mmCIF file of C-alpha atoms in Angstrom:
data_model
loop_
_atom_site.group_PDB
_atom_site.id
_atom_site.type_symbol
_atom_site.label_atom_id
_atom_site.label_comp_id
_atom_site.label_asym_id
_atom_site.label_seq_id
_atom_site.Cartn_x
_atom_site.Cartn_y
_atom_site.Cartn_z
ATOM 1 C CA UNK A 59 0.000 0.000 0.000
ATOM 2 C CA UNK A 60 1.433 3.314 -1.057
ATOM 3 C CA UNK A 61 2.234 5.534 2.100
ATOM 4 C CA UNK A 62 -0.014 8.664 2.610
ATOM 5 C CA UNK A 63 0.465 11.413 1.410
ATOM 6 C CA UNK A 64 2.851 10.322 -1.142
ATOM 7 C CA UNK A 65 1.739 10.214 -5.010
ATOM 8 C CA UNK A 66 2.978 11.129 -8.579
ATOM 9 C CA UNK A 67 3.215 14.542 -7.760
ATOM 10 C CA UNK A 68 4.540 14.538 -4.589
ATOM 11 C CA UNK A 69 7.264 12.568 -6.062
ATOM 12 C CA UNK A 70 7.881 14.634 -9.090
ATOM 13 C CA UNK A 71 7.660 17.822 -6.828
ATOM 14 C CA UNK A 72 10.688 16.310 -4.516
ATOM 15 C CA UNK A 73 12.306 15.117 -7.724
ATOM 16 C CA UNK A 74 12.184 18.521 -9.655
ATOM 17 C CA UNK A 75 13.359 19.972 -6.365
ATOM 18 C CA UNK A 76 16.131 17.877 -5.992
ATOM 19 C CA UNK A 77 16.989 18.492 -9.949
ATOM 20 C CA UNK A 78 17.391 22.565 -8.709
ATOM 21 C CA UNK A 79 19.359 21.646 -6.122
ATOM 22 C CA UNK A 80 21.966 19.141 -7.599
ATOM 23 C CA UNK A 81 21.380 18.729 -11.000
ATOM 24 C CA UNK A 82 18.884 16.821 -13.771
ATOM 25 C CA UNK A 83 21.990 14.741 -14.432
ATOM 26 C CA UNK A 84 22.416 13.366 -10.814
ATOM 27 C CA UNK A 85 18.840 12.947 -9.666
ATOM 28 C CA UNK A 86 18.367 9.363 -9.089
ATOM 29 C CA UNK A 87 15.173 7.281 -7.694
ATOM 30 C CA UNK A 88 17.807 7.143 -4.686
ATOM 31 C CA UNK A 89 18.231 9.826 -3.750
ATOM 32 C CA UNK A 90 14.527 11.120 -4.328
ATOM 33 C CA UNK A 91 13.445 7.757 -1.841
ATOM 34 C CA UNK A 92 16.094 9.643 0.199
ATOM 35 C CA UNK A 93 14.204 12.767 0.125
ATOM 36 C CA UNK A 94 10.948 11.718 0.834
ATOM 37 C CA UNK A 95 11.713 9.355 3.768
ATOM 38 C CA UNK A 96 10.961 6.112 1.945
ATOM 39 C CA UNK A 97 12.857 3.072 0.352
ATOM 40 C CA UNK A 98 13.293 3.443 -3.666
ATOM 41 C CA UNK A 99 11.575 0.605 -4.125
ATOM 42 C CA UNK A 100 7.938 2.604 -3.147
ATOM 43 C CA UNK A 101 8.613 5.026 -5.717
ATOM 44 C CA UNK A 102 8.098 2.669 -8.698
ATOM 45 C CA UNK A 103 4.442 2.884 -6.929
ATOM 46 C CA UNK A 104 4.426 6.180 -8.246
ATOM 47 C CA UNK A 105 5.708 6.731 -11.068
ATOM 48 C CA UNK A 106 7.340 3.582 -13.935
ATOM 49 C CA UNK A 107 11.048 4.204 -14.291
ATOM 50 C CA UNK A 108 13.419 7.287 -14.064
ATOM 51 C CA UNK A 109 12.570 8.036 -17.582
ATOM 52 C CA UNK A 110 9.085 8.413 -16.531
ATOM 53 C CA UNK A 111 10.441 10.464 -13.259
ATOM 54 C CA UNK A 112 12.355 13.031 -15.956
ATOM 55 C CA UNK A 113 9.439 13.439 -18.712
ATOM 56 C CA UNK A 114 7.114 14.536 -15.353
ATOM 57 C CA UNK A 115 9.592 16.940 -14.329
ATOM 58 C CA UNK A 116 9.227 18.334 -18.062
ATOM 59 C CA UNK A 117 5.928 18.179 -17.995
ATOM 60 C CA UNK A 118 6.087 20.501 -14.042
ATOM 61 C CA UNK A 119 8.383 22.912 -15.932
ATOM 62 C CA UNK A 120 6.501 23.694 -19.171
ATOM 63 C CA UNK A 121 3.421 24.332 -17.223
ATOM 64 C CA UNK A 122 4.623 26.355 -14.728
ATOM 65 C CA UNK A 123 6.687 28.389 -17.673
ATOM 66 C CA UNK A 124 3.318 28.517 -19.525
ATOM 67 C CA UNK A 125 1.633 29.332 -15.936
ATOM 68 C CA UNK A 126 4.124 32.714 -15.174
ATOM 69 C CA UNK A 127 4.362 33.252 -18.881
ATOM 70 C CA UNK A 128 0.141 33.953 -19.098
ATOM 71 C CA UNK A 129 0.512 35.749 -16.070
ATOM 72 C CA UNK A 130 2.994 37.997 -17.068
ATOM 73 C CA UNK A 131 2.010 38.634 -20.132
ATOM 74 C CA UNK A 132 -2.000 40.219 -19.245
ATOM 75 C CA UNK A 133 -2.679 43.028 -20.537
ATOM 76 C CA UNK A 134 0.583 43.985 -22.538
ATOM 77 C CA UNK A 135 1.766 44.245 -26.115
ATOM 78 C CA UNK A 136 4.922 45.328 -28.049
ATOM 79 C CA UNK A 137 7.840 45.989 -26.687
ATOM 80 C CA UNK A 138 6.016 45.183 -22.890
ATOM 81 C CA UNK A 139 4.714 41.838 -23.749
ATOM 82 C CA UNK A 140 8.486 41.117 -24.870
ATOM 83 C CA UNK A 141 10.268 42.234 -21.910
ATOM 84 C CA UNK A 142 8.152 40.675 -19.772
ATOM 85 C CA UNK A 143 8.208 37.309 -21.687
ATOM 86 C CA UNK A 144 12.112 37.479 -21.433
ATOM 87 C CA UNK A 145 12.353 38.456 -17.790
ATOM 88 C CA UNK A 146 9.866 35.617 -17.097
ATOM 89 C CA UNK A 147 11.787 33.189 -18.921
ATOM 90 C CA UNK A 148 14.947 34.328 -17.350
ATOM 91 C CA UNK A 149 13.766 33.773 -14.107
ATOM 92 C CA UNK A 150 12.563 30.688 -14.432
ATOM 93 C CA UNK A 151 15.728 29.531 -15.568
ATOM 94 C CA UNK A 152 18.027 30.789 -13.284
ATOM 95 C CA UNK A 153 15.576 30.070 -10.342
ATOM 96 C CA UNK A 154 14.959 26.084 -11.690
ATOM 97 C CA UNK A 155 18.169 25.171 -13.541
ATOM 98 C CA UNK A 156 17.203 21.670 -12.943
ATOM 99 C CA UNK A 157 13.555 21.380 -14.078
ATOM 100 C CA UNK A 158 14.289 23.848 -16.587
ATOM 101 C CA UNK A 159 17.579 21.038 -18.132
ATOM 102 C CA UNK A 160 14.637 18.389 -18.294
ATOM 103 C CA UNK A 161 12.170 20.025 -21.019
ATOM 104 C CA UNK A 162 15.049 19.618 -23.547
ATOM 105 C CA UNK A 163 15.165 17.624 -25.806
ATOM 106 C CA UNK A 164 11.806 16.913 -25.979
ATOM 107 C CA UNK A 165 10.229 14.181 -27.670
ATOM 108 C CA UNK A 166 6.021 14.186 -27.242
ATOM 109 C CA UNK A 167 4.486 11.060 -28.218
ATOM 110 C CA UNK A 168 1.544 12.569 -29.493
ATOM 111 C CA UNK A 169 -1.074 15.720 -29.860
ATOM 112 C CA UNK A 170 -2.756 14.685 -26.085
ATOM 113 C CA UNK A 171 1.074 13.926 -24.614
ATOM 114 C CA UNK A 172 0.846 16.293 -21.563
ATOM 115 C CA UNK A 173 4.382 17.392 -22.882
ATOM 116 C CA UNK A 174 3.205 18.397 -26.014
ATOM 117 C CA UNK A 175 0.238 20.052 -24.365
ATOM 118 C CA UNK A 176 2.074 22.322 -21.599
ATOM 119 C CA UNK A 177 4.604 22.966 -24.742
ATOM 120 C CA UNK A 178 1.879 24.320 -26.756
ATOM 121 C CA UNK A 179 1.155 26.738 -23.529
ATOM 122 C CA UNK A 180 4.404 27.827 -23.853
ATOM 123 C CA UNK A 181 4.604 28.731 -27.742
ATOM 124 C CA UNK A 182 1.007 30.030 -27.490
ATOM 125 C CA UNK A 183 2.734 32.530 -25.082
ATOM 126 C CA UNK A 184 5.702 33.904 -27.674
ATOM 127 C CA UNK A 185 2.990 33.920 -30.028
ATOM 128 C CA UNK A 186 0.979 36.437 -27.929
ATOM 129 C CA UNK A 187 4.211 38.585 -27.708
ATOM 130 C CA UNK A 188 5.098 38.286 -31.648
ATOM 131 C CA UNK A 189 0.993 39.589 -31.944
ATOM 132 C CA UNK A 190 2.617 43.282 -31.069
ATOM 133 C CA UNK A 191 4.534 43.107 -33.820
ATOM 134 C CA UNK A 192 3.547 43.139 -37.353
ATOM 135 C CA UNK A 193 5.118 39.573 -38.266
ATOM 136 C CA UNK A 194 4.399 38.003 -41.959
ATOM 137 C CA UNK A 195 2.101 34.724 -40.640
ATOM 138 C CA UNK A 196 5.076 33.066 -43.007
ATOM 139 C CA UNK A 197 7.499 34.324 -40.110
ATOM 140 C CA UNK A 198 5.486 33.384 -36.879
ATOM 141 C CA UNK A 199 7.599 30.106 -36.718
ATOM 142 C CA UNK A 200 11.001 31.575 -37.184
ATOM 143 C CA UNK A 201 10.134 34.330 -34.852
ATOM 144 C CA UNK A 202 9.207 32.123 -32.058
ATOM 145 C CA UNK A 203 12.391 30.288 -32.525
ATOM 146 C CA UNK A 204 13.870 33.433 -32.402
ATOM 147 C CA UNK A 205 12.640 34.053 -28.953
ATOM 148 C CA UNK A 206 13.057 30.550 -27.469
ATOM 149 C CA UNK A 207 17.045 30.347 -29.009
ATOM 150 C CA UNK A 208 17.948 33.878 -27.256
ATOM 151 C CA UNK A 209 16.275 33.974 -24.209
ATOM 152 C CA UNK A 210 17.349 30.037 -23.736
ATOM 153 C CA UNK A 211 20.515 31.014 -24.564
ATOM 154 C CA UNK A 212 21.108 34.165 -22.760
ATOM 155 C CA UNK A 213 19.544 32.527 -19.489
ATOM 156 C CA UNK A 214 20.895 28.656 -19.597
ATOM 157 C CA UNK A 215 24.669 30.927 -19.863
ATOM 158 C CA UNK A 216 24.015 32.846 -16.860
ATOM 159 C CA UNK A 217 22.667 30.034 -14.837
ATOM 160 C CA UNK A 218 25.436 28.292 -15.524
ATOM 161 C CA UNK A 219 27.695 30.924 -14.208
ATOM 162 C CA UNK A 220 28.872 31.540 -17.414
ATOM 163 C CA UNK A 221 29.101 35.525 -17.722
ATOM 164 C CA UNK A 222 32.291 36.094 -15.724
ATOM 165 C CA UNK A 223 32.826 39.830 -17.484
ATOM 166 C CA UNK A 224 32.907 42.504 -15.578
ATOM 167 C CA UNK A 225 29.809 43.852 -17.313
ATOM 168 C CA UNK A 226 26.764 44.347 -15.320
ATOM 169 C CA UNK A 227 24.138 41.243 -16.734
ATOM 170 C CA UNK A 228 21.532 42.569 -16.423
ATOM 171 C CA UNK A 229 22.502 45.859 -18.366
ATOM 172 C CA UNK A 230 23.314 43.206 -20.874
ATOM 173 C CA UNK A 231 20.242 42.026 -20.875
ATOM 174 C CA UNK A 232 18.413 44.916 -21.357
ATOM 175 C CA UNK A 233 19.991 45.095 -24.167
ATOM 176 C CA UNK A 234 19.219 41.705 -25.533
ATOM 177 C CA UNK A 235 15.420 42.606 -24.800
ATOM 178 C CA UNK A 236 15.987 46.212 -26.514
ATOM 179 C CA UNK A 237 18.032 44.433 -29.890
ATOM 180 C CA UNK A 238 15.217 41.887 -30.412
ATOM 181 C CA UNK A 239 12.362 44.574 -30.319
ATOM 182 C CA UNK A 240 14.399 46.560 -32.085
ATOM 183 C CA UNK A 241 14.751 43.604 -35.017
ATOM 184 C CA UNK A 242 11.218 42.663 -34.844
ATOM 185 C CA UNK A 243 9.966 46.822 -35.396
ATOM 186 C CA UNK A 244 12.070 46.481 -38.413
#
């Protein structure tokens, strides 16, 4: 019988935690067991395999990206919509390095894969911010990739302690944010 209290989420939550904390790469069933007081075997109660552990952790990021993304995002356009869309992302990245490392690559298994559906929450969001701009339809696609590349970029860098200039980051940020609305005006 499955101890109380303890279910796929609660074991995803402690899992994505851990991931934050240490690492995607060195999350085991272990050490989540560890974390929530039980033996690794009761985990397998919970969720199939460590494969299955990883693709829920996705799943936890991209809706809580789509989650803060909508939120963000109410009731602004242009040049708004975009900063706040980056500074969102940013966040989220910096905050949940771990989490963040499992939504890529992503492989959804179909239309109703609750990847492919808290992805589509995501995109449906840079979408929203590209609507400020006047983007050929043609473009939307490479515009949102656009987006996703520099924002991923600029954030999975800094998370990673890679900006060791002595340039303030987020000055060069700003700038980032200012370049791309800049390039989509034009």
């Amino acid at each position: 019988m499955p101890r109380a209290g303890l279910d796929p989420a609660a074991v995803t939550a402690a899992a994505a935690g851990l991931a934050d904390e240490v690492g995607l790469a060195n999350v085991t069933m272990g050490l989540v067991a560890e974390r929530l007081g039980v033996r690794t075997p009761s985990l397998y109660k919970h969720v199939a395999s460590q494969a299955d552990l990883n693709r829920r952790i996705a799943v936890l990021a991209l809706v809580e990206v789509g989650d803060a993304l909508r939120e963000a995002l109410q009731g602004r356009a242009g040049r708004d919509a975009l900063a706040a869309a980056a500074h969102t992302l940013r966040s989220y990245v910096v905050e949940h390095p771990g989490r963040y490392a499992a939504t890529l690559p992503l492989n959804p298994e179909g239309p109703d894969d609750p990847i492919a559906v808290a992805g589509a929450r995501v995109l449906d969001s840079l979408a929203a911010v590209l609507a400020g701009y006047a983007i050929d339809p043609a473009d939307t696609v490479h515009a949102m990739r656009l987006l996703r590349s520099l924002f991923h970029g600029f954030a999975t860098i800094e998370a990673a302690g890679g900006f060791e200039m002595d340039t303030d980051v987020d000055q060069s940020f700003e700038w980032l944010v200012d370049f791309i609305d800049r390039g989509l005006k034009a």
